[in-house]
């Protein structure tokens, strides 16, 4: 039995079982050896360092110095890292450079703005001093805004042409007694006459001129075309606006300017002119009640401008929109004598008695007008849109409240704007609008009055029926 046990023990330790044990023993021996070597190396280094630093031993006995390790080349540094390192090492110089550059830039910008404000805005002239820049001002000759702009542009050296449709408008333009403010007879109702007028105008611009002997010749250049949006003749609720009023308003505010501009588009592309739209901002931004004509016309004009801006980009026509706020004209409103008979007839036919009463009531509620910006701001904006780079293919805000109301229309919710307008108008104004609406389309009687009148009418009807029945019964009895 013991022999068998020894055999089992002997046969249990096979060579495969010895291999892992030998590997473990080998690892342990290597660790011990490495530890011993490290210890002896540390002791040897300490002894060498002690012998090397001992001053009284001769140099022949001291061990040789340790060999220096070769230094690695520095890693490449980029421009950003190099700049950061240079700035961190020269902070005082960096601060001085930044202060000098900032001060210089501020001084340069300030001087340019001051020179720009102080510089006289004048149109370009020929070498002999003659005027060469032409501006077409498409607006009503009876409008004070058209008159003010034409006088300012003429004073700045432009030749101003105002399209007119009849003799009275032509006389209104000539009454300014300015040689460079001229009427341009344009009958948009006749395509043939319109094409002939535009052809003559193009020939006038291309004609070579010799104002004096032995002076260089020059030609005219169409610098800009200005579109002035007319103001609706009256305000009032939509219920009081007749179809004739809608037709007249859309014709004068949209169809006429679009037709005139359509005839000038090829000429504008040829001369690479600027196209300026002068549109109101306050009422179209708020879209209050009783301003349906102005709101609809402003929306149509804005859509036309956005579409045209995308279409004429390749033709080098610079489209600029001037959004107008409130201006202080400094004069009394234009009297009715300055309005043509045609406009008076259109106004009378377009608005009835109720519309005129509503307009008068609205004017009385508004009270004195808010003082606006001076007209010089408008003149500067128009000149910069024509000649300078300001506002090219963009928008220029001029007048008090133009930028503010545009911001309100873009970012303030419509519910908040409506609540503010209701607070301004008050409950009395809302009741007036409701009465005007009922007066136009409904009935002012209350429900009790309607019910009482209905009962009375029904009783009268039944009494008539009973009388007819009695009369017929009497006739039948007499006949029998």
Coordinates of C-alpha atoms in Angstrom, one line a residue:
X1 CA 0.0 0.0 0.0
X2 CA 2.7 2.5 0.8
X3 CA 4.4 1.6 -2.4
X4 CA 1.2 2.3 -4.3
X5 CA 0.9 5.7 -2.5
X6 CA 4.4 6.7 -3.5
X7 CA 3.7 5.7 -7.0
X8 CA 0.5 7.8 -7.1
X9 CA 2.5 10.7 -5.6
X10 CA 5.2 10.3 -8.2
X11 CA 2.9 10.0 -11.1
X12 CA 0.9 13.1 -9.9
X13 CA 3.8 15.5 -10.6
X14 CA 4.1 15.3 -14.3
X15 CA 6.4 17.6 -16.4
X16 CA 3.4 19.7 -17.4
X17 CA 2.8 20.6 -13.7
X18 CA 6.5 21.6 -13.2
X19 CA 6.5 24.2 -16.0
X20 CA 4.3 26.8 -14.3
X21 CA 6.1 26.4 -11.0
X22 CA 9.5 26.9 -12.7
X23 CA 8.3 30.0 -14.4
X24 CA 7.1 31.5 -11.1
X25 CA 10.4 30.7 -9.5
X26 CA 12.3 32.3 -12.4
X27 CA 10.2 35.5 -12.0
X28 CA 10.9 35.7 -8.3
X29 CA 14.6 35.2 -8.8
X30 CA 14.7 37.9 -11.4
X31 CA 13.0 40.3 -9.1
X32 CA 15.4 39.6 -6.3
X33 CA 18.4 40.0 -8.6
X34 CA 17.1 43.3 -10.0
X35 CA 16.6 44.6 -6.5
X36 CA 20.1 43.6 -5.5
X37 CA 21.6 45.2 -8.6
X38 CA 19.7 48.4 -8.1
X39 CA 20.8 48.5 -4.5
X40 CA 24.5 48.0 -5.4
X41 CA 24.2 50.5 -8.2
X42 CA 22.7 53.1 -5.8
X43 CA 25.5 52.4 -3.2
X44 CA 28.2 52.6 -5.9
X45 CA 26.7 55.9 -7.2
X46 CA 26.6 57.3 -3.6
X47 CA 30.3 56.3 -3.0
X48 CA 31.4 57.8 -6.3
X49 CA 29.5 61.0 -5.6
X50 CA 31.0 61.2 -2.1
X51 CA 34.5 60.6 -3.5
X52 CA 34.0 63.1 -6.2
X53 CA 32.8 65.8 -3.9
X54 CA 35.5 65.2 -1.2
X55 CA 37.8 68.3 -1.5
X56 CA 40.9 66.8 0.1
X57 CA 41.3 63.8 -2.2
X58 CA 43.6 64.2 -5.1
X59 CA 42.1 64.2 -8.6
X60 CA 43.8 61.0 -9.6
X61 CA 41.9 59.1 -6.9
X62 CA 38.5 60.7 -7.6
X63 CA 36.3 58.8 -10.1
X64 CA 35.8 60.3 -13.5
X65 CA 32.7 62.6 -13.9
X66 CA 29.5 61.0 -15.2
X67 CA 29.0 61.3 -19.0
X68 CA 26.3 63.9 -19.9
X69 CA 23.2 62.6 -21.6
X70 CA 22.6 63.9 -25.2
X71 CA 19.9 66.6 -25.3
X72 CA 16.9 66.0 -27.5
X73 CA 16.0 68.5 -30.2
X74 CA 13.1 70.8 -29.2
X75 CA 9.7 70.0 -30.7
X76 CA 8.5 72.4 -33.5
X77 CA 6.4 75.3 -32.2
X78 CA 3.5 76.7 -34.2
X79 CA 2.7 80.4 -34.8
X80 CA 0.0 80.4 -32.1
X81 CA 2.2 78.8 -29.4
X82 CA 5.1 81.1 -30.4
X83 CA 2.9 84.2 -30.1
X84 CA 1.6 83.1 -26.8
X85 CA 5.1 82.5 -25.5
X86 CA 6.3 85.9 -26.8
X87 CA 3.3 87.7 -25.3
X88 CA 3.9 86.0 -21.9
X89 CA 7.5 87.0 -22.0
X90 CA 6.9 90.6 -23.2
X91 CA 3.7 91.8 -21.5
X92 CA 4.7 95.4 -21.2
X93 CA 5.5 95.7 -24.9
X94 CA 2.3 93.9 -25.8
X95 CA 0.2 96.3 -23.8
X96 CA 1.9 99.3 -25.3
X97 CA 1.3 98.0 -28.9
X98 CA -2.4 97.3 -28.2
X99 CA -2.8 100.8 -26.7
X100 CA -1.1 102.4 -29.7
X101 CA -3.1 100.5 -32.3
X102 CA -6.4 101.1 -30.5
X103 CA -5.8 104.8 -30.1
X104 CA -4.8 105.1 -33.7
X105 CA -7.8 103.3 -35.0
X106 CA -10.1 105.4 -32.9
X107 CA -8.5 108.6 -34.1
X108 CA -8.8 107.5 -37.8
X109 CA -12.4 106.5 -37.5
X110 CA -13.3 109.7 -35.6
X111 CA -11.6 111.9 -38.2
X112 CA -13.3 110.1 -41.1
X113 CA -16.7 110.5 -39.5
X114 CA -16.1 114.1 -38.7
X115 CA -14.9 114.7 -42.3
X116 CA -17.9 112.9 -43.6
X117 CA -20.3 115.0 -41.5
X118 CA -18.6 118.2 -42.3
X119 CA -18.1 117.5 -46.0
X120 CA -20.5 119.1 -48.4
X121 CA -22.7 116.6 -50.2
X122 CA -22.7 117.7 -53.8
X123 CA -23.4 115.9 -57.1
X124 CA -20.6 115.2 -59.5
X125 CA -20.1 117.8 -62.2
X126 CA -18.3 118.0 -65.5
X127 CA -14.8 119.5 -65.9
X128 CA -16.4 122.7 -67.2
X129 CA -18.7 122.9 -64.2
X130 CA -21.9 121.8 -65.9
X131 CA -24.3 119.5 -64.2
X132 CA -24.2 115.8 -65.3
X133 CA -26.2 113.9 -62.8
X134 CA -30.0 113.4 -63.4
X135 CA -32.5 112.2 -60.9
X136 CA -36.1 111.2 -61.7
X137 CA -38.5 111.9 -58.8
X138 CA -41.7 109.9 -59.2
X139 CA -44.1 111.5 -56.8
X140 CA -47.1 113.7 -56.8
X141 CA -46.2 117.3 -57.6
X142 CA -48.7 118.5 -55.0
X143 CA -47.0 116.6 -52.2
X144 CA -44.9 118.7 -49.9
X145 CA -42.4 115.9 -49.6
X146 CA -41.9 115.8 -53.4
X147 CA -41.4 119.6 -53.4
X148 CA -38.9 119.5 -50.6
X149 CA -36.8 116.7 -52.0
X150 CA -36.8 118.3 -55.5
X151 CA -35.5 121.6 -54.1
X152 CA -32.8 119.9 -52.0
X153 CA -31.6 117.7 -54.9
X154 CA -31.5 120.7 -57.2
X155 CA -29.5 122.7 -54.6
X156 CA -27.0 119.8 -54.4
X157 CA -26.3 119.9 -58.1
X158 CA -28.7 117.4 -59.6
X159 CA -31.0 117.8 -62.6
X160 CA -34.5 116.8 -61.3
X161 CA -37.2 115.4 -63.5
X162 CA -40.7 114.9 -62.1
X163 CA -43.2 112.8 -64.2
X164 CA -46.5 114.6 -64.8
X165 CA -49.7 113.4 -66.3
X166 CA -51.6 116.6 -67.2
X167 CA -51.2 120.3 -67.7
X168 CA -52.0 121.3 -64.1
X169 CA -49.2 119.1 -62.7
X170 CA -46.8 120.5 -65.3
X171 CA -47.7 124.0 -64.2
X172 CA -47.2 123.0 -60.6
X173 CA -43.6 121.9 -61.3
X174 CA -42.8 125.0 -63.4
X175 CA -44.1 127.2 -60.6
X176 CA -40.9 126.5 -58.7
X177 CA -39.1 128.7 -61.2
X178 CA -36.0 126.5 -61.1
X179 CA -34.3 125.7 -64.4
X180 CA -33.1 122.3 -63.2
X181 CA -36.4 121.1 -61.8
X182 CA -38.2 120.0 -65.0
X183 CA -41.5 118.2 -65.7
X184 CA -41.5 115.0 -67.7
X185 CA -44.8 114.5 -69.6
X186 CA -45.6 110.8 -69.2
X187 CA -49.0 109.4 -70.2
X188 CA -49.0 105.9 -68.8
X189 CA -52.5 105.2 -70.2
X190 CA -51.0 105.1 -73.7
X191 CA -48.1 102.5 -74.2
X192 CA -47.1 104.1 -77.5
X193 CA -46.8 107.6 -76.0
X194 CA -45.0 106.2 -73.0
X195 CA -42.4 104.4 -75.2
X196 CA -41.9 107.5 -77.3
X197 CA -41.3 109.6 -74.1
X198 CA -38.8 107.2 -72.7
X199 CA -36.9 107.0 -76.1
X200 CA -36.7 110.8 -76.2
X201 CA -35.5 110.9 -72.6
X202 CA -32.8 108.3 -73.3
X203 CA -31.7 110.4 -76.4
X204 CA -31.6 113.5 -74.2
X205 CA -29.2 111.7 -71.8
X206 CA -26.9 110.4 -74.5
X207 CA -26.7 113.6 -76.4
X208 CA -23.2 115.2 -76.4
X209 CA -23.1 118.7 -75.0
X210 CA -20.7 121.6 -75.7
X211 CA -21.6 124.4 -73.3
X212 CA -18.6 126.5 -74.2
X213 CA -16.1 126.7 -77.1
X214 CA -12.8 124.9 -76.6
X215 CA -14.2 123.0 -73.6
X216 CA -14.5 119.2 -73.3
X217 CA -17.9 117.8 -74.1
X218 CA -20.0 115.8 -71.6
X219 CA -23.2 113.7 -71.4
X220 CA -25.8 113.3 -68.8
X221 CA -26.0 110.3 -66.4
X222 CA -29.1 109.0 -64.8
X223 CA -28.0 108.7 -61.2
X224 CA -31.2 107.5 -59.5
X225 CA -34.9 106.9 -59.7
X226 CA -36.9 107.8 -56.6
X227 CA -40.3 106.3 -55.8
X228 CA -42.4 108.2 -53.3
X229 CA -45.3 106.2 -51.9
X230 CA -48.4 108.6 -51.7
X231 CA -50.5 108.8 -48.6
X232 CA -54.1 107.6 -48.6
X233 CA -56.6 110.5 -48.8
X234 CA -58.6 109.4 -45.8
X235 CA -58.8 106.9 -43.0
X236 CA -61.7 104.9 -41.5
X237 CA -63.0 101.4 -40.8
X238 CA -63.1 99.0 -43.7
X239 CA -66.9 99.0 -43.5
X240 CA -66.9 102.7 -44.6
X241 CA -64.5 102.2 -47.5
X242 CA -66.4 101.8 -50.8
X243 CA -65.1 99.7 -53.7
X244 CA -64.4 103.0 -55.6
X245 CA -62.1 104.0 -52.8
X246 CA -60.2 100.7 -53.0
X247 CA -59.9 101.1 -56.7
X248 CA -58.6 104.7 -56.5
X249 CA -56.2 104.0 -53.6
X250 CA -54.7 100.9 -55.2
X251 CA -54.4 102.7 -58.6
X252 CA -52.6 105.8 -57.2
X253 CA -50.4 104.0 -54.6
X254 CA -49.5 100.8 -56.5
X255 CA -50.4 100.7 -60.1
X256 CA -49.2 104.1 -61.2
X257 CA -45.7 103.9 -59.5
X258 CA -45.3 100.3 -60.8
X259 CA -46.2 101.4 -64.3
X260 CA -43.8 104.4 -64.3
X261 CA -41.0 102.3 -62.9
X262 CA -41.6 99.6 -65.4
X263 CA -40.9 102.0 -68.3
X264 CA -37.7 103.2 -66.7
X265 CA -36.2 99.8 -65.8
X266 CA -34.2 99.3 -69.1
X267 CA -32.8 102.8 -68.8
X268 CA -31.8 102.2 -65.1
X269 CA -30.0 99.0 -66.1
X270 CA -28.1 100.9 -68.9
X271 CA -26.9 103.6 -66.6
X272 CA -26.4 101.3 -63.6
X273 CA -28.4 103.7 -61.5
X274 CA -29.7 103.6 -58.0
X275 CA -33.4 102.8 -57.3
X276 CA -34.7 104.4 -54.1
X277 CA -38.1 103.6 -52.5
X278 CA -39.3 106.0 -49.8
X279 CA -41.9 104.2 -47.8
X280 CA -43.6 105.0 -44.5
X281 CA -42.8 102.8 -41.5
X282 CA -45.0 103.7 -38.4
X283 CA -48.5 102.8 -39.6
X284 CA -47.4 99.7 -41.7
X285 CA -45.4 98.4 -38.7
X286 CA -48.3 98.7 -36.2
X287 CA -51.2 97.9 -38.7
X288 CA -53.8 99.6 -36.5
X289 CA -57.5 99.7 -37.2
X290 CA -59.1 102.2 -39.5
X291 CA -56.0 102.2 -41.7
X292 CA -56.9 99.5 -44.2
X293 CA -56.0 101.5 -47.3
X294 CA -52.5 102.3 -46.0
X295 CA -51.8 98.9 -44.6
X296 CA -52.8 97.1 -47.9
X297 CA -50.8 99.5 -50.0
X298 CA -47.7 99.3 -47.8
X299 CA -47.8 95.5 -47.9
X300 CA -48.1 95.4 -51.7
X301 CA -45.2 97.9 -52.0
X302 CA -43.0 95.9 -49.7
X303 CA -43.6 92.7 -51.6
X304 CA -42.8 94.4 -54.9
X305 CA -39.5 95.8 -53.4
X306 CA -38.4 92.4 -52.1
X307 CA -39.2 90.6 -55.4
X308 CA -37.6 93.3 -57.6
X309 CA -34.4 93.3 -55.4
X310 CA -33.9 89.6 -56.2
X311 CA -34.5 90.0 -59.9
X312 CA -32.4 93.0 -60.8
X313 CA -29.2 92.1 -58.8
X314 CA -27.5 91.0 -62.0
X315 CA -28.3 94.2 -63.8
X316 CA -26.2 96.4 -61.5
X317 CA -29.3 98.3 -60.2
X318 CA -28.7 99.3 -56.6
X319 CA -32.0 99.1 -54.8
X320 CA -32.2 101.1 -51.5
X321 CA -35.3 101.3 -49.3
X322 CA -35.7 104.4 -47.1
X323 CA -38.1 103.7 -44.3
X324 CA -39.5 107.0 -43.2
X325 CA -40.5 108.0 -39.7
X326 CA -41.9 111.3 -38.6
X327 CA -40.5 114.6 -39.9
X328 CA -41.0 118.2 -38.9
X329 CA -41.8 120.1 -42.1
X330 CA -42.0 123.3 -40.2
X331 CA -44.9 124.6 -42.4
X332 CA -48.6 124.4 -42.3
X333 CA -50.3 121.6 -44.2
X334 CA -50.9 122.1 -47.9
X335 CA -54.1 124.0 -48.5
X336 CA -56.9 122.5 -50.6
X337 CA -56.2 125.0 -53.3
X338 CA -53.0 123.2 -54.1
X339 CA -54.9 119.9 -54.8
X340 CA -55.9 119.3 -58.4
X341 CA -59.5 119.0 -59.4
X342 CA -58.9 115.4 -60.4
X343 CA -57.7 114.5 -56.9
X344 CA -60.7 116.4 -55.3
X345 CA -63.1 114.5 -57.4
X346 CA -61.5 111.2 -56.6
X347 CA -61.5 112.0 -52.9
X348 CA -65.2 113.0 -53.0
X349 CA -66.2 109.9 -55.0
X350 CA -64.0 107.5 -52.9
X351 CA -65.2 108.5 -49.5
X352 CA -68.7 109.1 -48.3
X353 CA -70.0 111.3 -45.5
X354 CA -69.4 108.7 -42.9
X355 CA -65.7 108.2 -43.9
X356 CA -65.0 111.9 -43.8
X357 CA -66.6 112.1 -40.3
X358 CA -64.5 109.2 -39.1
X359 CA -61.3 110.9 -40.4
X360 CA -62.2 114.2 -38.7
X361 CA -63.0 112.3 -35.5
X362 CA -59.7 110.4 -35.7
X363 CA -57.8 113.7 -36.3
X364 CA -59.5 115.3 -33.3
X365 CA -58.6 112.4 -31.0
X366 CA -54.9 112.4 -32.1
X367 CA -54.5 116.0 -31.1
X368 CA -51.3 117.9 -31.9
X369 CA -48.8 116.1 -34.0
X370 CA -45.6 114.7 -32.4
X371 CA -42.5 116.7 -33.3
X372 CA -40.4 114.7 -35.8
X373 CA -36.9 114.8 -37.1
X374 CA -35.6 117.6 -39.2
X375 CA -35.8 117.2 -42.9
X376 CA -32.1 117.5 -43.2
X377 CA -31.9 113.9 -42.0
X378 CA -34.0 112.8 -44.9
X379 CA -32.0 114.8 -47.4
X380 CA -28.7 113.3 -46.1
X381 CA -30.2 109.7 -46.3
X382 CA -31.4 110.2 -49.9
X383 CA -28.1 111.7 -51.0
X384 CA -26.1 108.8 -49.4
X385 CA -28.4 106.3 -51.0
X386 CA -27.8 107.8 -54.4
X387 CA -24.1 108.7 -54.4
X388 CA -22.4 107.0 -51.5
X389 CA -22.0 103.4 -50.4
X390 CA -24.4 103.7 -47.5
X391 CA -27.4 101.5 -47.7
X392 CA -26.5 100.0 -51.1
X393 CA -28.9 97.0 -51.7
X394 CA -30.2 97.5 -48.2
X395 CA -32.3 99.7 -45.9
X396 CA -31.8 103.1 -44.5
X397 CA -33.9 104.3 -41.5
X398 CA -34.6 108.0 -41.4
X399 CA -37.0 110.0 -39.3
X400 CA -38.1 109.8 -35.7
X401 CA -39.4 106.3 -34.7
X402 CA -38.6 104.6 -38.0
X403 CA -36.1 102.1 -36.5
X404 CA -38.1 101.6 -33.3
X405 CA -41.4 100.8 -35.0
X406 CA -39.6 98.5 -37.4
X407 CA -38.1 96.6 -34.4
X408 CA -41.6 96.4 -32.8
X409 CA -43.1 94.9 -36.0
X410 CA -40.3 92.3 -36.2
X411 CA -39.9 91.2 -32.6
X412 CA -42.8 92.2 -30.5
X413 CA -45.8 89.8 -30.6
X414 CA -48.8 91.0 -32.4
X415 CA -51.0 90.4 -29.3
X416 CA -48.9 92.9 -27.3
X417 CA -49.1 95.5 -30.0
X418 CA -52.8 95.1 -30.3
X419 CA -53.2 95.4 -26.5
X420 CA -51.2 98.6 -26.6
X421 CA -53.2 100.1 -29.4
X422 CA -56.4 99.2 -27.6
X423 CA -55.1 101.0 -24.5
X424 CA -54.4 104.1 -26.6
X425 CA -57.7 104.1 -28.4
X426 CA -59.9 103.3 -25.4
X427 CA -63.3 101.8 -25.1
X428 CA -65.1 104.8 -26.6
X429 CA -63.2 104.4 -29.9
X430 CA -64.1 100.7 -30.1
X431 CA -67.8 101.5 -29.5
X432 CA -67.6 104.1 -32.3
X433 CA -66.2 101.6 -34.7
X434 CA -68.9 99.1 -33.8
X435 CA -71.6 101.7 -34.4
X436 CA -70.0 102.6 -37.7
X437 CA -69.9 99.0 -38.7
X438 CA -73.6 98.5 -37.8
X439 CA -74.6 101.7 -39.5
X440 CA -73.0 100.4 -42.7
X441 CA -73.9 96.7 -42.6
X442 CA -76.2 96.1 -39.7
X443 CA -79.0 97.5 -37.5
X444 CA -78.6 99.7 -34.5
X445 CA -81.8 98.5 -32.8
X446 CA -81.4 96.4 -29.7
X447 CA -82.8 92.9 -29.3
X448 CA -85.8 94.0 -27.2
X449 CA -86.7 96.6 -29.8
X450 CA -86.4 94.1 -32.6
X451 CA -88.6 91.7 -30.6
X452 CA -91.2 94.4 -29.8
X453 CA -91.3 95.6 -33.4
X454 CA -91.7 91.9 -34.6
X455 CA -94.6 91.4 -32.2
X456 CA -96.3 94.6 -33.3
X457 CA -95.9 93.7 -37.0
X458 CA -97.2 90.2 -36.4
X459 CA -100.2 91.5 -34.6
X460 CA -100.9 94.0 -37.4
X461 CA -100.6 91.2 -39.9
X462 CA -103.1 89.0 -38.0
X463 CA -105.6 91.9 -37.7
X464 CA -105.4 92.5 -41.4
X465 CA -106.0 88.8 -42.1
X466 CA -109.1 88.8 -39.7
X467 CA -110.6 91.8 -41.4
X468 CA -110.2 90.2 -44.7
X469 CA -111.9 87.0 -43.4
X470 CA -114.8 89.0 -42.0
X471 CA -115.3 91.0 -45.2
X472 CA -115.3 87.8 -47.2
X473 CA -117.8 86.2 -44.8
X474 CA -120.1 89.2 -45.0
X475 CA -120.0 89.2 -48.8
X476 CA -120.9 85.6 -48.9
X477 CA -123.8 86.1 -46.5
X478 CA -125.2 89.0 -48.6
X479 CA -125.0 87.0 -51.8
X480 CA -126.9 84.2 -50.3

